[in-house]
């Protein structure tokens, strides 16, 4: 069994990860841990530096989280992607073909979700595998 877990570095995502590991502890699936860093908005030097800093911090966070997951007895595959989070999650799902994908709900209000959309809503609509959206 393979689980694609999408982590954005938030407290909600960490709680969802803990819940996921607890729910699937008997199956001991491989966990594909994905984090997406949005690209620089323009090619200015300042934005490039911000992007590189976010990418470096994302890498460090993923390595720390991967150690946490392996400490719980799971095998982990780590992916740090760049781009639109919604599209990169769907692309990773197509490439890795997980049995299930897990995302946490950010917890935005109704107006936020209507105006801005939401990553979890997009993923649910476009994924070709079952999606578990955890409310934490």
XYZ file of N, CA and C in Angstrom:
408
model
N 0.842 -1.179 0.000
C 0.000 0.000 0.000
C 0.887 1.242 0.000
N 0.420 2.278 -0.704
C 1.175 3.528 -0.806
C 0.229 4.697 -0.517
N 0.690 5.609 0.348
C -0.070 6.812 0.689
C 0.711 8.026 0.210
N 0.042 8.896 -0.520
C 0.637 10.200 -0.847
C 0.131 11.184 0.175
N 1.059 11.712 0.991
C 0.689 12.693 2.005
C 1.230 14.053 1.592
N 0.346 15.024 1.511
C 0.708 16.377 1.078
C 0.867 17.258 2.312
N 2.087 17.726 2.523
C 2.387 18.513 3.723
C 2.757 19.935 3.309
N 2.140 20.919 3.954
C 2.468 22.314 3.651
C 3.270 22.961 4.776
N 3.677 22.164 5.744
C 4.461 22.687 6.852
C 3.624 23.284 7.967
N 2.316 23.257 7.831
C 1.441 23.862 8.837
C 1.186 22.907 10.005
N 0.696 23.485 11.074
C 0.320 22.686 12.240
C -0.829 21.737 11.890
N -1.783 22.217 11.083
C -2.894 21.355 10.660
C -2.390 20.144 9.884
N -1.433 20.368 8.994
C -0.888 19.251 8.221
C -0.147 18.269 9.125
N 0.569 18.770 10.122
C 1.276 17.872 11.040
C 0.289 17.017 11.836
N -0.800 17.651 12.277
C -1.833 16.883 12.987
C -2.444 15.831 12.064
N -2.652 16.201 10.815
C -3.198 15.248 9.846
C -2.214 14.108 9.593
N -0.927 14.418 9.562
C 0.087 13.373 9.378
C 0.049 12.401 10.554
N -0.001 12.926 11.758
C -0.069 12.053 12.936
C -1.305 11.155 12.878
N -2.433 11.735 12.480
C -3.674 10.955 12.377
C -3.553 9.880 11.298
N -2.923 10.243 10.183
C -2.735 9.290 9.084
C -1.863 8.118 9.527
N -0.753 8.423 10.192
C 0.136 7.360 10.652
C -0.577 6.459 11.652
N -1.415 7.047 12.477
C -2.174 6.255 13.443
C -3.215 5.379 12.740
N -3.919 5.961 11.762
C -4.968 5.213 11.055
C -4.405 4.012 10.289
N -3.203 4.191 9.695
C -2.662 3.161 8.809
C -1.500 2.390 9.435
N -1.313 2.483 10.745
C -0.141 1.864 11.375
C -0.100 0.352 11.208
N -1.229 -0.287 11.137
C -1.227 -1.746 10.988
C -0.831 -2.174 9.579
N -1.180 -1.379 8.580
C -0.863 -1.713 7.188
C 0.591 -1.387 6.847
N 1.220 -0.462 7.603
C 2.597 -0.018 7.353
C 2.836 0.300 5.876
N 2.063 1.215 5.329
C 2.250 1.561 3.913
C 3.507 2.380 3.690
N 3.948 2.450 2.446
C 4.980 3.414 2.077
C 4.306 4.783 2.068
N 4.964 5.771 2.642
C 4.433 7.134 2.652
C 5.247 7.970 1.663
N 4.561 8.518 0.673
C 5.187 9.476 -0.238
C 4.863 10.843 0.331
N 5.898 11.509 0.839
C 5.726 12.798 1.502
C 6.033 13.904 0.508
N 5.022 14.717 0.218
C 5.151 15.767 -0.794
C 4.993 17.142 -0.178
N 5.896 18.036 -0.549
C 5.752 19.460 -0.221
C 5.988 20.249 -1.501
N 5.194 21.287 -1.691
C 5.319 22.107 -2.901
C 5.717 23.521 -2.499
N 6.744 24.025 -3.159
C 7.168 25.409 -2.976
C 6.738 26.165 -4.220
N 5.952 27.214 -3.988
C 5.491 28.020 -5.115
C 6.684 28.774 -5.685
N 6.750 28.914 -6.982
C 7.854 29.597 -7.638
C 7.837 31.096 -7.391
N 8.930 31.744 -7.746
C 9.014 33.199 -7.628
C 7.996 33.842 -8.560
N 7.370 34.928 -8.110
C 6.331 35.596 -8.903
C 6.921 36.317 -10.122
N 8.152 36.751 -10.012
C 8.829 37.336 -11.167
C 10.307 37.000 -11.061
N 11.056 37.424 -12.018
C 12.468 37.039 -12.075
C 13.379 38.005 -11.335
N 12.834 38.843 -10.448
C 13.690 39.770 -9.717
C 14.616 39.001 -8.780
N 15.748 39.585 -8.506
C 16.737 38.947 -7.633
C 16.156 38.706 -6.251
N 15.366 39.672 -5.759
C 14.765 39.537 -4.430
C 13.836 38.329 -4.379
N 12.985 38.148 -5.367
C 12.075 37.006 -5.390
C 12.822 35.683 -5.546
N 13.879 35.693 -6.340
C 14.685 34.478 -6.502
C 15.308 34.068 -5.170
N 15.798 35.061 -4.410
C 16.394 34.760 -3.112
C 15.346 34.225 -2.141
N 14.155 34.819 -2.165
C 13.072 34.338 -1.299
C 12.705 32.911 -1.669
N 12.609 32.644 -2.976
C 12.276 31.295 -3.434
C 13.330 30.286 -2.998
N 14.592 30.630 -3.173
C 15.663 29.705 -2.783
C 15.650 29.453 -1.277
N 15.343 30.486 -0.496
C 15.253 30.312 0.956
C 14.091 29.390 1.304
N 12.925 29.585 0.662
C 11.770 28.732 0.925
C 12.073 27.292 0.521
N 12.765 27.130 -0.591
C 13.089 25.780 -1.054
C 14.054 25.088 -0.076
N 15.031 25.821 0.412
C 15.974 25.263 1.374
C 15.266 24.885 2.683
N 14.408 25.781 3.150
C 13.654 25.489 4.379
C 12.697 24.313 4.171
N 12.086 24.238 2.984
C 11.195 23.118 2.674
C 11.944 21.791 2.680
N 13.140 21.803 2.084
C 13.962 20.591 2.064
C 14.298 20.145 3.481
N 14.742 21.086 4.314
C 15.093 20.754 5.700
C 13.866 20.218 6.452
N 12.723 20.862 6.230
C 11.500 20.410 6.896
C 11.131 18.992 6.456
N 11.234 18.732 5.155
C 10.892 17.390 4.662
C 11.819 16.331 5.235
N 13.106 16.630 5.315
C 14.047 15.649 5.871
C 13.732 15.371 7.344
N 13.418 16.408 8.087
C 13.065 16.240 9.499
C 11.777 15.417 9.621
N 10.797 15.725 8.782
C 9.527 14.998 8.836
C 9.709 13.550 8.379
N 10.566 13.334 7.397
C 10.834 11.962 6.936
C 11.458 11.137 8.066
N 12.375 11.735 8.812
C 12.971 11.019 9.952
C 11.897 10.682 10.991
N 10.982 11.616 11.196
C 9.875 11.388 12.139
C 9.039 10.187 11.687
N 8.736 10.132 10.400
C 7.893 9.050 9.863
C 8.629 7.713 9.931
N 9.898 7.698 9.544
C 10.647 6.432 9.620
C 10.798 5.979 11.070
N 10.865 6.937 11.983
C 10.911 6.593 13.407
C 9.656 5.889 13.887
N 8.572 6.088 13.161
C 7.308 5.407 13.479
C 7.210 4.056 12.768
N 8.250 3.709 11.979
C 8.286 2.395 11.349
C 7.764 2.344 9.920
N 7.611 3.494 9.280
C 7.123 3.534 7.898
C 8.286 3.807 6.946
N 8.186 3.283 5.726
C 9.112 3.656 4.664
C 8.632 4.975 4.067
N 9.581 5.830 3.676
C 9.230 7.166 3.186
C 9.954 7.472 1.886
N 9.226 8.070 0.971
C 9.775 8.638 -0.254
C 9.465 10.133 -0.182
N 10.462 10.979 -0.356
C 10.289 12.423 -0.175
C 10.352 13.138 -1.520
N 9.410 14.046 -1.721
C 9.392 14.838 -2.956
C 9.195 16.305 -2.590
N 10.103 17.146 -3.064
C 9.964 18.594 -2.958
C 9.731 19.108 -4.367
N 8.531 19.623 -4.611
C 8.168 20.076 -5.950
C 8.079 21.596 -5.984
N 8.182 22.144 -7.168
C 8.058 23.585 -7.380
C 6.864 23.856 -8.286
N 6.092 24.883 -7.940
C 4.999 25.278 -8.823
C 3.686 25.438 -8.087
N 2.618 25.402 -8.843
C 1.271 25.510 -8.301
C 0.974 24.249 -7.483
N 0.680 24.431 -6.196
C 0.491 23.276 -5.308
C -0.578 22.328 -5.837
N -1.684 22.877 -6.296
C -2.781 22.018 -6.776
C -2.311 21.128 -7.924
N -1.657 21.723 -8.884
C -1.227 20.966 -10.064
C -0.095 20.002 -9.743
N 0.816 20.397 -8.873
C 1.928 19.513 -8.537
C 1.455 18.299 -7.735
N 0.431 18.485 -6.899
C -0.131 17.346 -6.157
C -0.748 16.349 -7.126
N -1.526 16.859 -8.063
C -2.160 15.954 -9.041
C -1.105 15.279 -9.907
N -0.082 16.013 -10.334
C 0.978 15.422 -11.154
C 1.736 14.345 -10.376
N 2.031 14.614 -9.116
C 2.722 13.612 -8.294
C 1.852 12.378 -8.121
N 0.573 12.584 -7.948
C -0.347 11.456 -7.824
C -0.338 10.594 -9.085
N -0.313 11.240 -10.232
C -0.268 10.488 -11.497
C 1.044 9.704 -11.615
N 2.146 10.310 -11.186
C 3.447 9.652 -11.302
C 3.634 8.535 -10.291
N 3.187 8.749 -9.070
C 3.435 7.783 -7.994
C 2.321 6.761 -7.833
N 1.128 7.065 -8.354
C -0.023 6.169 -8.302
C -0.260 5.594 -6.903
N -0.538 6.471 -5.938
C -0.810 5.988 -4.570
C -2.168 5.287 -4.498
N -2.315 4.480 -3.462
C -3.625 3.855 -3.211
C -4.590 4.866 -2.624
N -4.038 5.837 -1.888
C -4.855 6.894 -1.306
C -3.982 8.141 -1.136
N -4.628 9.285 -1.232
C -3.940 10.553 -1.028
C -4.556 11.225 0.188
N -3.712 11.831 1.018
C -4.200 12.509 2.219
C -3.778 13.973 2.172
N -4.751 14.843 2.368
C -4.506 16.280 2.483
C -5.231 16.774 3.718
N -4.708 17.841 4.305
C -5.422 18.437 5.427
C -6.179 19.653 4.920
N -7.245 19.947 5.596
C -8.031 21.123 5.238
C -7.425 22.303 5.964
N -7.165 23.352 5.218
C -6.524 24.526 5.798
C -7.394 25.217 6.824
N -8.687 25.161 6.650
C -9.578 25.766 7.621
C -9.991 27.164 7.281
N -9.904 27.542 6.016
C -10.363 28.853 5.587
C -11.878 28.946 5.719
N -12.385 30.130 5.849
C -13.817 30.331 5.967
C -14.519 30.087 4.646
N -15.835 30.105 4.695
C -16.631 29.847 3.500
C -16.295 30.860 2.412
N -16.198 32.122 2.784
C -15.888 33.142 1.793
C -14.498 32.927 1.193
N -13.526 32.585 2.029
C -12.183 32.309 1.517
C -12.211 31.206 0.476
N -12.930 30.134 0.775
C -12.971 29.006 -0.144
C -13.698 29.360 -1.434
N -14.733 30.200 -1.335
C -15.473 30.576 -2.539
C -14.644 31.506 -3.409
N -13.961 32.451 -2.805
C -13.224 33.453 -3.564
C -11.873 32.911 -4.012
N -11.147 32.288 -3.107
C -9.784 31.881 -3.392
C -9.666 30.440 -3.859
N -10.693 29.652 -3.662
C -10.590 28.230 -3.950
C -9.822 27.556 -2.855
N -9.605 26.288 -2.977
C -8.802 25.596 -1.979
C -8.074 24.438 -2.631
N -6.893 24.178 -2.121
C -6.088 23.092 -2.666
C -6.818 21.765 -2.483
N -7.354 21.551 -1.288
C -8.015 20.261 -1.041
C -9.219 20.080 -1.953
N -9.996 21.126 -2.191
C -11.164 21.013 -3.071
C -10.720 20.689 -4.500
N -9.670 21.310 -4.956
C -9.147 21.045 -6.305
C -8.681 19.595 -6.411
N -7.940 19.153 -5.389
C -7.398 17.792 -5.407
C -8.533 16.766 -5.427
N -9.555 16.998 -4.619
C -10.694 16.066 -4.593
C -11.346 15.988 -5.973
N -11.469 17.120 -6.645
C -12.129 17.134 -7.952
C -11.291 16.487 -9.051
N -9.958 16.542 -8.957
C -9.119 16.119 -10.074
C -8.325 14.828 -9.841
N -8.282 14.328 -8.643
C -7.486 13.128 -8.364
C -8.133 11.897 -8.984
N -7.289 10.962 -9.385
C -7.759 9.693 -9.947
C -7.709 8.576 -8.905
N -7.359 8.915 -7.675
C -7.331 7.929 -6.593
C -8.201 8.459 -5.452
N -8.534 7.622 -4.486
C -9.289 8.119 -3.330
C -8.505 9.197 -2.590
N -9.224 10.203 -2.102
C -8.608 11.304 -1.367
C -9.254 11.392 0.012
N -8.410 11.417 1.026
C -8.868 11.589 2.397
C -8.507 13.009 2.835
N -9.531 13.822 3.095
C -9.307 15.188 3.569
C -9.534 15.176 5.074
N -8.468 15.431 5.818
C -8.563 15.386 7.270
C -8.767 16.791 7.826
N -9.789 16.932 8.597
C -10.048 18.173 9.312
C -9.387 18.029 10.673
N -8.516 18.951 10.996
C -7.805 18.823 12.274
C -8.179 19.941 13.210
